[in-house]
Amino acid sequence: MLQHEIYKIYGTDYKDMTIRILEESNLQEAVRNKAEAMGINDATQLRIGIKPNLVAPTPASFGATTHTEVVAGIIEYLQARDFNDIKIAEGSWVGDKTSDAYEFCGYKTLCENYDVPFVDAQKDGHHTVDCNGLDIEICDVVNDIDFLINVPVMKGHCQTRITCALKNMKGLIPNTEKRHFHSMGLHRPIAHLSQGIHQDFIVVDHICGDLDFEEGGNPVVRNCIMTALDPVLVDAYVCKLMGLTVEDVEYVKLAGEIGSGSTDVEHARIYDINEGNMDKEAPRDNKVLRVKYAVNEVDSCSACYASLVPALLQLEEEGLLEKLDSQIAIGQGHQGETGKIGIGKCTRNFDFCVMGCPPDTEHIYEELKKYILG
Ligand code: SF4
């Protein structure tokens, strides 16, 4: 597989599809090339890390977390070629414990079945890395990995619009740094993180990701798996699949500008292994954009914004949202400010505040409904 290539495979037997696409895109060769670059003769000695997306304890069918079948396929492919020093590493988002997602999403069973250790990045130590001029705290497990296989879910995101290869690396920073990312506006730190954690190979779970929300709930079935070597290129391609341009997703553009990869999708070679399926990828309506006009968001945490949007969509469906007399403030950037309506403890000084950190969707919906109806 070459740097400007993206491979795709469609089907419903996710483990077999994964093994097939890894054979076609020659993962083994990529590991060998890395070993050679590191001056290691025996490539099977490389410490391989697999980074899935276990953002929260929800089933993969909800569209937020990486299917275990995909990771099982990667492990089987590697173990069949004597790559046995494998670990899985991940840290869930701030609102949930990785240990819950590890069990609930089937990773405990997976790790036991294949005798592969799991590293909970939320419990790991961390160290400062200069990521192209921006200091970022990165989990220590990254230093114990020679070859990193990133296995993100292709999803929508209510703040950054897409999340895939680049943003999935946020699971390898401590919770304190995740909060800090939000206070820095997400795009710049995500782009710079691509310089602090090198992704060697990407396997995208594009089976049924939620194309609106990072935490899932509205899966869109595509039954596709993609592979690539360049995280920026694959994210740029995801922008295209979702009807966006690279300019629409600032961190992808920025990651390209600081040298983490190419955004040149037009010159990429997209190879459909089982051919004839590309028409399944028609861009679709983005629900989040429908209600964005009602929100004044400044540096909000993902979990907080993700709670708000479904509540607004419900109010919109009931014809109530348009009756709001003010924009809704949300995010750490509103701390200490005053105003009319706010969501979360960061807006506690507002005249009307739905408290919580983060408040849940049901609570937000009920409180805003009461406010609107007087
Ligand atoms: S209130 Fe919301 S934005 Fe503020 S810290 Fe809590 S979760 Fe984050």
mmCIF file of C-alpha atoms and ligand atoms in Angstrom:
data_model
loop_
_atom_site.group_PDB
_atom_site.id
_atom_site.type_symbol
_atom_site.label_atom_id
_atom_site.label_comp_id
_atom_site.label_asym_id
_atom_site.label_seq_id
_atom_site.Cartn_x
_atom_site.Cartn_y
_atom_site.Cartn_z
ATOM 1 C CA MET A 1 0.000 0.000 0.000
ATOM 2 C CA LEU A 2 1.249 3.466 -0.880
ATOM 3 C CA GLN A 3 0.959 6.721 1.038
ATOM 4 C CA HIS A 4 -1.596 8.218 -1.360
ATOM 5 C CA GLU A 5 -3.859 5.145 -1.375
ATOM 6 C CA ILE A 6 -7.052 4.301 0.485
ATOM 7 C CA TYR A 7 -8.449 0.759 0.259
ATOM 8 C CA LYS A 8 -12.118 -0.050 0.837
ATOM 9 C CA ILE A 9 -14.015 -3.276 1.285
ATOM 10 C CA TYR A 10 -17.752 -3.848 1.730
ATOM 11 C CA GLY A 11 -19.596 -6.767 3.275
ATOM 12 C CA THR A 12 -21.158 -8.072 6.457
ATOM 13 C CA ASP A 13 -18.626 -10.597 7.753
ATOM 14 C CA TYR A 14 -16.554 -7.950 9.507
ATOM 15 C CA LYS A 15 -13.712 -10.139 10.743
ATOM 16 C CA ASP A 16 -13.128 -11.848 7.391
ATOM 17 C CA MET A 17 -13.429 -8.507 5.576
ATOM 18 C CA THR A 18 -10.775 -7.063 7.873
ATOM 19 C CA ILE A 19 -8.361 -9.929 7.228
ATOM 20 C CA ARG A 20 -8.945 -9.637 3.470
ATOM 21 C CA ILE A 21 -8.346 -5.877 3.356
ATOM 22 C CA LEU A 22 -5.184 -6.246 5.469
ATOM 23 C CA GLU A 23 -3.917 -8.853 2.991
ATOM 24 C CA GLU A 24 -4.747 -6.606 0.035
ATOM 25 C CA SER A 25 -3.177 -3.525 1.593
ATOM 26 C CA ASN A 26 -0.214 -5.559 2.907
ATOM 27 C CA LEU A 27 -0.051 -4.568 6.569
ATOM 28 C CA GLN A 28 2.848 -6.983 7.009
ATOM 29 C CA GLU A 29 4.974 -4.999 4.588
ATOM 30 C CA ALA A 30 4.221 -1.780 6.473
ATOM 31 C CA VAL A 31 5.412 -3.383 9.728
ATOM 32 C CA ARG A 32 8.568 -4.651 8.038
ATOM 33 C CA ASN A 33 9.288 -1.219 6.560
ATOM 34 C CA LYS A 34 8.982 0.321 10.018
ATOM 35 C CA ALA A 35 11.319 -2.297 11.512
ATOM 36 C CA GLU A 36 13.867 -1.576 8.797
ATOM 37 C CA ALA A 37 13.625 2.160 9.420
ATOM 38 C CA MET A 38 14.226 1.503 13.123
ATOM 39 C CA GLY A 39 17.239 -0.720 12.362
ATOM 40 C CA ILE A 40 15.511 -3.861 13.692
ATOM 41 C CA ASN A 41 16.227 -7.024 11.654
ATOM 42 C CA ASP A 42 13.397 -9.144 12.960
ATOM 43 C CA ALA A 43 10.107 -7.269 12.393
ATOM 44 C CA THR A 44 8.221 -9.680 14.653
ATOM 45 C CA GLN A 45 10.033 -8.049 17.576
ATOM 46 C CA LEU A 46 8.139 -4.794 17.045
ATOM 47 C CA ARG A 47 5.720 -3.830 19.803
ATOM 48 C CA ILE A 48 2.400 -3.325 18.046
ATOM 49 C CA GLY A 49 -0.356 -1.198 19.547
ATOM 50 C CA ILE A 50 -4.003 -1.202 18.453
ATOM 51 C CA LYS A 51 -6.069 1.878 19.269
ATOM 52 C CA PRO A 52 -9.841 1.345 18.867
ATOM 53 C CA ASN A 53 -12.540 3.885 19.726
ATOM 54 C CA LEU A 54 -14.231 3.061 23.044
ATOM 55 C CA VAL A 55 -15.567 6.546 23.676
ATOM 56 C CA ALA A 56 -18.369 5.256 25.924
ATOM 57 C CA PRO A 57 -19.928 1.947 26.997
ATOM 58 C CA THR A 58 -22.285 1.553 24.038
ATOM 59 C CA PRO A 59 -22.603 -1.346 21.575
ATOM 60 C CA ALA A 60 -20.829 -0.925 18.241
ATOM 61 C CA SER A 61 -24.225 -1.197 16.542
ATOM 62 C CA PHE A 62 -25.108 2.235 18.048
ATOM 63 C CA GLY A 63 -22.467 3.795 15.813
ATOM 64 C CA ALA A 64 -19.922 5.103 18.322
ATOM 65 C CA THR A 65 -17.449 2.330 19.153
ATOM 66 C CA THR A 66 -15.143 0.097 17.125
ATOM 67 C CA HIS A 67 -16.546 -3.345 16.311
ATOM 68 C CA THR A 68 -14.631 -6.105 18.129
ATOM 69 C CA GLU A 69 -14.764 -8.165 14.926
ATOM 70 C CA VAL A 70 -12.511 -5.617 13.194
ATOM 71 C CA VAL A 71 -9.953 -5.713 15.994
ATOM 72 C CA ALA A 72 -10.210 -9.534 16.104
ATOM 73 C CA GLY A 73 -9.431 -9.588 12.366
ATOM 74 C CA ILE A 74 -6.346 -7.409 12.890
ATOM 75 C CA ILE A 75 -5.092 -9.601 15.728
ATOM 76 C CA GLU A 76 -5.664 -12.829 13.785
ATOM 77 C CA TYR A 77 -3.851 -11.392 10.767
ATOM 78 C CA LEU A 78 -0.891 -10.363 12.925
ATOM 79 C CA GLN A 79 -0.677 -13.523 15.036
ATOM 80 C CA ALA A 80 -0.820 -15.693 11.883
ATOM 81 C CA ARG A 81 2.397 -13.911 10.810
ATOM 82 C CA ASP A 82 4.143 -14.296 14.173
ATOM 83 C CA PHE A 83 3.578 -10.732 15.335
ATOM 84 C CA ASN A 84 2.767 -11.604 18.927
ATOM 85 C CA ASP A 85 3.798 -8.514 20.903
ATOM 86 C CA ILE A 86 0.401 -6.825 20.607
ATOM 87 C CA LYS A 87 -1.494 -4.619 23.021
ATOM 88 C CA ILE A 88 -4.740 -2.653 22.829
ATOM 89 C CA ALA A 89 -4.726 0.836 24.343
ATOM 90 C CA GLU A 90 -7.606 3.267 24.787
ATOM 91 C CA GLY A 91 -9.117 5.847 27.124
ATOM 92 C CA SER A 92 -12.841 6.728 26.986
ATOM 93 C CA TRP A 93 -14.093 10.316 26.968
ATOM 94 C CA VAL A 94 -14.213 12.338 30.163
ATOM 95 C CA GLY A 95 -17.828 11.433 31.054
ATOM 96 C CA ASP A 96 -17.232 7.645 31.151
ATOM 97 C CA LYS A 97 -14.804 5.084 32.555
ATOM 98 C CA THR A 98 -12.723 3.090 30.067
ATOM 99 C CA SER A 99 -13.128 0.021 32.292
ATOM 100 C CA ASP A 100 -16.917 0.107 31.720
ATOM 101 C CA ALA A 101 -16.544 0.421 27.938
ATOM 102 C CA TYR A 102 -13.849 -2.307 27.953
ATOM 103 C CA GLU A 103 -16.302 -4.788 29.451
ATOM 104 C CA PHE A 104 -19.521 -3.595 27.853
ATOM 105 C CA CYS A 105 -18.151 -3.358 24.305
ATOM 106 C CA GLY A 106 -16.733 -6.911 24.441
ATOM 107 C CA TYR A 107 -13.036 -6.006 24.667
ATOM 108 C CA LYS A 108 -12.468 -7.927 27.910
ATOM 109 C CA THR A 109 -13.616 -11.130 26.210
ATOM 110 C CA LEU A 110 -11.650 -10.255 23.059
ATOM 111 C CA CYS A 111 -8.419 -9.696 25.015
ATOM 112 C CA GLU A 112 -8.876 -12.951 26.945
ATOM 113 C CA ASN A 113 -9.647 -14.940 23.788
ATOM 114 C CA TYR A 114 -6.548 -13.707 21.941
ATOM 115 C CA ASP A 115 -4.286 -13.333 24.990
ATOM 116 C CA VAL A 116 -3.690 -9.651 24.264
ATOM 117 C CA PRO A 117 -3.248 -7.122 27.122
ATOM 118 C CA PHE A 118 -5.391 -3.984 27.384
ATOM 119 C CA VAL A 119 -3.998 -0.674 28.645
ATOM 120 C CA ASP A 120 -6.522 1.738 30.151
ATOM 121 C CA ALA A 121 -5.134 5.128 29.127
ATOM 122 C CA GLN A 122 -7.260 6.853 31.789
ATOM 123 C CA LYS A 123 -5.154 5.049 34.432
ATOM 124 C CA ASP A 124 -1.816 5.446 32.644
ATOM 125 C CA GLY A 125 0.938 7.929 33.474
ATOM 126 C CA HIS A 126 1.699 10.755 31.079
ATOM 127 C CA HIS A 127 4.517 12.985 29.911
ATOM 128 C CA THR A 128 4.861 16.242 28.012
ATOM 129 C CA VAL A 129 5.616 16.112 24.298
ATOM 130 C CA ASP A 130 6.473 19.084 22.112
ATOM 131 C CA CYS A 131 4.011 18.625 19.236
ATOM 132 C CA ASN A 132 5.306 21.070 16.648
ATOM 133 C CA GLY A 133 5.379 24.033 19.020
ATOM 134 C CA LEU A 134 2.475 22.983 21.254
ATOM 135 C CA ASP A 135 3.191 21.063 24.484
ATOM 136 C CA ILE A 136 0.702 18.201 24.926
ATOM 137 C CA GLU A 137 0.442 15.624 27.726
ATOM 138 C CA ILE A 138 0.529 12.161 26.155
ATOM 139 C CA CYS A 139 -0.041 8.805 27.879
ATOM 140 C CA ASP A 140 3.078 6.763 28.625
ATOM 141 C CA VAL A 141 1.781 3.713 26.757
ATOM 142 C CA VAL A 142 2.600 5.486 23.485
ATOM 143 C CA ASN A 143 6.296 5.073 24.355
ATOM 144 C CA ASP A 144 5.772 1.294 24.585
ATOM 145 C CA ILE A 145 4.492 1.031 21.018
ATOM 146 C CA ASP A 146 6.734 0.758 17.932
ATOM 147 C CA PHE A 147 3.957 0.377 15.365
ATOM 148 C CA LEU A 148 0.558 1.946 15.997
ATOM 149 C CA ILE A 149 -2.572 0.695 14.238
ATOM 150 C CA ASN A 150 -5.359 3.224 14.644
ATOM 151 C CA VAL A 151 -8.883 1.762 14.366
ATOM 152 C CA PRO A 152 -11.282 4.730 14.510
ATOM 153 C CA VAL A 153 -14.982 4.794 13.726
ATOM 154 C CA MET A 154 -15.932 7.229 10.962
ATOM 155 C CA LYS A 155 -18.485 9.520 12.632
ATOM 156 C CA GLY A 156 -19.947 12.962 12.689
ATOM 157 C CA HIS A 157 -19.089 15.278 15.571
ATOM 158 C CA CYS A 158 -21.270 18.090 16.818
ATOM 159 C CA GLN A 159 -18.332 20.492 17.245
ATOM 160 C CA THR A 160 -15.639 19.464 14.764
ATOM 161 C CA ARG A 161 -18.129 18.019 12.214
ATOM 162 C CA ILE A 162 -16.170 14.808 11.603
ATOM 163 C CA THR A 163 -14.147 12.458 13.752
ATOM 164 C CA CYS A 164 -11.957 9.686 12.373
ATOM 165 C CA ALA A 165 -8.207 8.990 12.322
ATOM 166 C CA LEU A 166 -6.758 12.254 13.682
ATOM 167 C CA LYS A 167 -9.240 12.872 16.468
ATOM 168 C CA ASN A 168 -9.197 9.239 17.638
ATOM 169 C CA MET A 169 -5.731 9.888 19.086
ATOM 170 C CA LYS A 170 -7.409 11.935 21.844
ATOM 171 C CA GLY A 171 -7.995 8.583 23.551
ATOM 172 C CA LEU A 172 -4.250 8.449 24.282
ATOM 173 C CA ILE A 173 -4.063 11.658 26.297
ATOM 174 C CA PRO A 174 -5.077 11.991 29.965
ATOM 175 C CA ASN A 175 -8.501 13.372 30.943
ATOM 176 C CA THR A 176 -6.962 16.631 32.154
ATOM 177 C CA GLU A 177 -5.489 17.203 28.701
ATOM 178 C CA LYS A 178 -8.794 16.296 27.024
ATOM 179 C CA ARG A 179 -10.469 19.113 28.987
ATOM 180 C CA HIS A 180 -7.586 21.391 28.087
ATOM 181 C CA PHE A 181 -8.107 20.547 24.378
ATOM 182 C CA HIS A 182 -11.667 21.835 24.621
ATOM 183 C CA SER A 183 -10.520 25.057 26.247
ATOM 184 C CA MET A 184 -8.093 25.507 23.312
ATOM 185 C CA GLY A 185 -10.928 25.071 20.809
ATOM 186 C CA LEU A 186 -10.163 21.449 19.749
ATOM 187 C CA HIS A 187 -8.939 22.047 16.185
ATOM 188 C CA ARG A 188 -5.423 23.314 16.842
ATOM 189 C CA PRO A 189 -4.515 20.752 19.546
ATOM 190 C CA ILE A 190 -5.964 17.830 17.530
ATOM 191 C CA ALA A 191 -3.864 18.882 14.536
ATOM 192 C CA HIS A 192 -0.723 19.221 16.656
ATOM 193 C CA LEU A 193 -1.330 15.887 18.401
ATOM 194 C CA SER A 194 -0.741 14.252 15.007
ATOM 195 C CA GLN A 195 2.905 15.300 15.393
ATOM 196 C CA GLY A 196 3.181 13.813 18.890
ATOM 197 C CA ILE A 197 1.658 10.387 18.176
ATOM 198 C CA HIS A 198 2.662 8.779 14.890
ATOM 199 C CA GLN A 199 0.030 6.540 13.307
ATOM 200 C CA ASP A 200 1.607 3.793 11.211
ATOM 201 C CA PHE A 201 -1.513 2.179 9.787
ATOM 202 C CA ILE A 202 -5.204 3.081 9.870
ATOM 203 C CA VAL A 203 -8.158 0.685 9.712
ATOM 204 C CA VAL A 204 -11.395 2.680 9.627
ATOM 205 C CA ASP A 205 -14.547 1.077 10.991
ATOM 206 C CA HIS A 206 -17.055 2.537 8.541
ATOM 207 C CA ILE A 207 -19.622 -0.142 9.283
ATOM 208 C CA CYS A 208 -22.384 1.880 10.909
ATOM 209 C CA GLY A 209 -20.912 5.053 12.427
ATOM 210 C CA ASP A 210 -23.291 7.778 13.560
ATOM 211 C CA LEU A 211 -22.773 10.558 11.018
ATOM 212 C CA ASP A 212 -24.147 13.214 13.406
ATOM 213 C CA PHE A 213 -23.011 12.371 16.934
ATOM 214 C CA GLU A 214 -19.739 11.123 18.388
ATOM 215 C CA GLU A 215 -21.557 9.148 21.102
ATOM 216 C CA GLY A 216 -23.781 7.248 18.614
ATOM 217 C CA GLY A 217 -27.483 6.524 18.674
ATOM 218 C CA ASN A 218 -28.226 7.179 14.980
ATOM 219 C CA PRO A 219 -26.095 4.599 13.148
ATOM 220 C CA VAL A 220 -25.874 4.829 9.373
ATOM 221 C CA VAL A 221 -25.160 1.388 7.945
ATOM 222 C CA ARG A 222 -22.425 1.378 5.265
ATOM 223 C CA ASN A 223 -20.845 -2.045 5.984
ATOM 224 C CA CYS A 224 -17.448 -0.779 4.898
ATOM 225 C CA ILE A 225 -13.893 -0.990 6.223
ATOM 226 C CA MET A 226 -11.120 1.246 4.896
ATOM 227 C CA THR A 227 -7.335 1.149 5.269
ATOM 228 C CA ALA A 228 -4.724 3.857 4.764
ATOM 229 C CA LEU A 229 -1.212 4.871 5.783
ATOM 230 C CA ASP A 230 -1.890 8.623 5.964
ATOM 231 C CA PRO A 231 -4.266 9.820 8.729
ATOM 232 C CA VAL A 232 -4.684 13.246 7.142
ATOM 233 C CA LEU A 233 -5.572 11.801 3.754
ATOM 234 C CA VAL A 234 -8.117 9.410 5.203
ATOM 235 C CA ASP A 235 -9.712 12.228 7.238
ATOM 236 C CA ALA A 236 -9.800 14.440 4.151
ATOM 237 C CA TYR A 237 -11.553 11.595 2.335
ATOM 238 C CA VAL A 238 -14.028 11.282 5.226
ATOM 239 C CA CYS A 239 -14.804 15.004 4.812
ATOM 240 C CA LYS A 240 -15.625 14.302 1.173
ATOM 241 C CA LEU A 241 -17.809 11.308 2.047
ATOM 242 C CA MET A 242 -19.747 13.507 4.450
ATOM 243 C CA GLY A 243 -20.306 16.253 1.903
ATOM 244 C CA LEU A 244 -17.732 18.606 3.434
ATOM 245 C CA THR A 245 -14.498 20.153 2.248
ATOM 246 C CA VAL A 246 -11.207 20.109 4.126
ATOM 247 C CA GLU A 247 -11.729 23.836 4.775
ATOM 248 C CA ASP A 248 -14.903 22.923 6.715
ATOM 249 C CA VAL A 249 -12.884 20.881 9.224
ATOM 250 C CA GLU A 250 -10.093 23.117 10.431
ATOM 251 C CA TYR A 251 -8.004 20.467 12.187
ATOM 252 C CA VAL A 252 -7.685 18.338 9.031
ATOM 253 C CA LYS A 253 -6.477 21.327 7.029
ATOM 254 C CA LEU A 254 -4.091 22.358 9.808
ATOM 255 C CA ALA A 255 -2.674 18.831 10.203
ATOM 256 C CA GLY A 256 -1.859 18.912 6.485
ATOM 257 C CA GLU A 257 -0.203 22.319 6.803
ATOM 258 C CA ILE A 258 2.071 21.223 9.658
ATOM 259 C CA GLY A 259 3.256 18.193 7.695
ATOM 260 C CA SER A 260 1.317 15.285 9.202
ATOM 261 C CA GLY A 261 -0.017 14.120 5.844
ATOM 262 C CA SER A 262 -1.732 15.136 2.645
ATOM 263 C CA THR A 263 -5.190 16.649 2.166
ATOM 264 C CA ASP A 264 -5.017 16.089 -1.594
ATOM 265 C CA VAL A 265 -7.956 13.718 -1.992
ATOM 266 C CA GLU A 266 -8.270 14.534 -5.697
ATOM 267 C CA HIS A 267 -4.954 12.802 -6.398
ATOM 268 C CA ALA A 268 -5.515 9.937 -3.975
ATOM 269 C CA ARG A 269 -6.096 6.454 -5.334
ATOM 270 C CA ILE A 270 -9.291 5.047 -3.834
ATOM 271 C CA TYR A 271 -9.315 1.319 -4.406
ATOM 272 C CA ASP A 272 -12.620 -0.543 -3.962
ATOM 273 C CA ILE A 273 -11.559 -4.172 -3.394
ATOM 274 C CA ASN A 274 -14.906 -5.741 -4.197
ATOM 275 C CA GLU A 275 -15.929 -3.009 -6.673
ATOM 276 C CA GLY A 276 -19.310 -1.510 -7.478
ATOM 277 C CA ASN A 277 -20.112 -0.157 -4.023
ATOM 278 C CA MET A 278 -18.973 3.464 -4.215
ATOM 279 C CA ASP A 279 -22.528 4.673 -4.906
ATOM 280 C CA LYS A 280 -23.465 3.729 -1.335
ATOM 281 C CA GLU A 281 -21.593 6.787 -0.151
ATOM 282 C CA ALA A 282 -23.978 9.589 -1.102
ATOM 283 C CA PRO A 283 -23.511 12.626 1.200
ATOM 284 C CA ARG A 284 -26.382 13.158 3.627
ATOM 285 C CA ASP A 285 -28.137 15.859 5.571
ATOM 286 C CA ASN A 286 -26.384 16.878 8.808
ATOM 287 C CA LYS A 287 -28.889 17.095 11.641
ATOM 288 C CA VAL A 288 -26.566 19.022 13.949
ATOM 289 C CA LEU A 289 -26.364 21.919 11.516
ATOM 290 C CA ARG A 290 -30.153 22.232 11.621
ATOM 291 C CA VAL A 291 -30.123 23.390 15.237
ATOM 292 C CA LYS A 292 -26.720 25.053 15.389
ATOM 293 C CA TYR A 293 -28.245 28.522 14.918
ATOM 294 C CA ALA A 294 -29.773 28.257 18.397
ATOM 295 C CA VAL A 295 -26.443 27.723 20.173
ATOM 296 C CA ASN A 296 -23.602 29.996 21.240
ATOM 297 C CA GLU A 297 -20.884 27.426 21.825
ATOM 298 C CA VAL A 298 -17.460 28.374 23.162
ATOM 299 C CA ASP A 299 -15.051 25.564 24.071
ATOM 300 C CA SER A 300 -17.650 23.117 25.289
ATOM 301 C CA CYS A 301 -16.809 19.559 26.307
ATOM 302 C CA SER A 302 -17.976 16.910 23.805
ATOM 303 C CA ALA A 303 -20.261 15.214 26.350
ATOM 304 C CA CYS A 304 -21.988 18.523 27.185
ATOM 305 C CA TYR A 305 -22.649 19.509 23.575
ATOM 306 C CA ALA A 306 -23.648 15.944 22.750
ATOM 307 C CA SER A 307 -26.320 16.097 25.484
ATOM 308 C CA LEU A 308 -27.671 19.394 24.196
ATOM 309 C CA VAL A 309 -28.111 18.612 20.485
ATOM 310 C CA PRO A 310 -30.662 15.740 20.792
ATOM 311 C CA ALA A 311 -32.691 17.895 23.203
ATOM 312 C CA LEU A 312 -32.731 20.720 20.645
ATOM 313 C CA LEU A 313 -33.692 18.354 17.835
ATOM 314 C CA GLN A 314 -36.637 17.143 19.891
ATOM 315 C CA LEU A 315 -37.718 20.720 20.637
ATOM 316 C CA GLU A 316 -37.344 21.531 16.941
ATOM 317 C CA GLU A 317 -39.567 18.605 15.967
ATOM 318 C CA GLU A 318 -42.200 19.874 18.394
ATOM 319 C CA GLY A 319 -42.026 23.359 16.897
ATOM 320 C CA LEU A 320 -40.741 24.846 20.155
ATOM 321 C CA LEU A 321 -37.143 25.695 19.302
ATOM 322 C CA GLU A 322 -38.055 28.624 17.104
ATOM 323 C CA LYS A 323 -39.866 30.175 20.093
ATOM 324 C CA LEU A 324 -36.667 30.556 22.111
ATOM 325 C CA ASP A 325 -35.998 34.234 22.797
ATOM 326 C CA SER A 326 -32.214 33.945 23.005
ATOM 327 C CA GLN A 327 -29.307 31.794 21.879
ATOM 328 C CA ILE A 328 -28.283 29.067 24.322
ATOM 329 C CA ALA A 329 -24.785 29.487 25.756
ATOM 330 C CA ILE A 330 -22.663 26.372 26.370
ATOM 331 C CA GLY A 331 -18.999 25.751 27.070
ATOM 332 C CA GLN A 332 -16.057 26.559 29.276
ATOM 333 C CA GLY A 333 -15.590 29.823 27.401
ATOM 334 C CA HIS A 334 -18.706 31.202 29.114
ATOM 335 C CA GLN A 335 -17.387 30.680 32.654
ATOM 336 C CA GLY A 336 -17.846 33.843 34.708
ATOM 337 C CA GLU A 337 -20.090 35.433 32.077
ATOM 338 C CA THR A 338 -23.699 36.473 32.539
ATOM 339 C CA GLY A 339 -26.492 36.115 30.001
ATOM 340 C CA LYS A 340 -29.959 34.785 29.422
ATOM 341 C CA ILE A 341 -29.906 30.980 28.869
ATOM 342 C CA GLY A 342 -27.020 28.622 29.594
ATOM 343 C CA ILE A 343 -26.324 24.890 29.703
ATOM 344 C CA GLY A 344 -24.028 23.284 32.287
ATOM 345 C CA LYS A 345 -22.292 24.587 35.370
ATOM 346 C CA CYS A 346 -20.003 26.766 33.240
ATOM 347 C CA THR A 347 -23.007 29.057 32.712
ATOM 348 C CA ARG A 348 -24.138 29.071 36.341
ATOM 349 C CA ASN A 349 -24.280 32.905 36.375
ATOM 350 C CA PHE A 350 -26.842 33.054 33.564
ATOM 351 C CA ASP A 351 -30.443 34.064 34.338
ATOM 352 C CA PHE A 352 -31.613 30.570 33.366
ATOM 353 C CA CYS A 353 -29.131 27.722 33.696
ATOM 354 C CA VAL A 354 -29.631 23.981 33.252
ATOM 355 C CA MET A 355 -27.105 22.797 35.813
ATOM 356 C CA GLY A 356 -24.919 19.688 35.531
ATOM 357 C CA CYS A 357 -21.457 18.805 34.310
ATOM 358 C CA PRO A 358 -22.552 17.636 31.861
ATOM 359 C CA PRO A 359 -26.341 17.744 32.283
ATOM 360 C CA ASP A 360 -28.167 14.866 30.555
ATOM 361 C CA THR A 361 -30.339 15.228 27.469
ATOM 362 C CA GLU A 362 -33.642 14.503 29.215
ATOM 363 C CA HIS A 363 -32.972 17.146 31.867
ATOM 364 C CA ILE A 364 -31.995 19.751 29.264
ATOM 365 C CA TYR A 365 -35.069 18.997 27.174
ATOM 366 C CA GLU A 366 -37.469 19.245 30.146
ATOM 367 C CA GLU A 367 -35.916 22.452 31.491
ATOM 368 C CA LEU A 368 -35.798 24.222 28.114
ATOM 369 C CA LYS A 369 -39.366 23.165 27.385
ATOM 370 C CA LYS A 370 -40.488 24.675 30.698
ATOM 371 C CA TYR A 371 -38.560 27.847 29.903
ATOM 372 C CA ILE A 372 -40.080 28.182 26.421
ATOM 373 C CA LEU A 373 -43.619 27.481 27.582
ATOM 374 C CA GLY A 374 -43.160 29.985 30.408
HETATM 375 S S1 SF4 B 1 -20.572 22.277 32.173
HETATM 376 FE FE1 SF4 B 1 -20.287 21.293 30.221
HETATM 377 S S2 SF4 B 1 -18.747 22.543 29.138
HETATM 378 FE FE2 SF4 B 1 -18.679 23.084 31.312
HETATM 379 S S3 SF4 B 1 -17.049 21.755 32.148
HETATM 380 FE FE3 SF4 B 1 -19.031 20.715 32.496
HETATM 381 S S4 SF4 B 1 -19.245 19.360 30.727
HETATM 382 FE FE4 SF4 B 1 -17.670 20.875 30.177
#
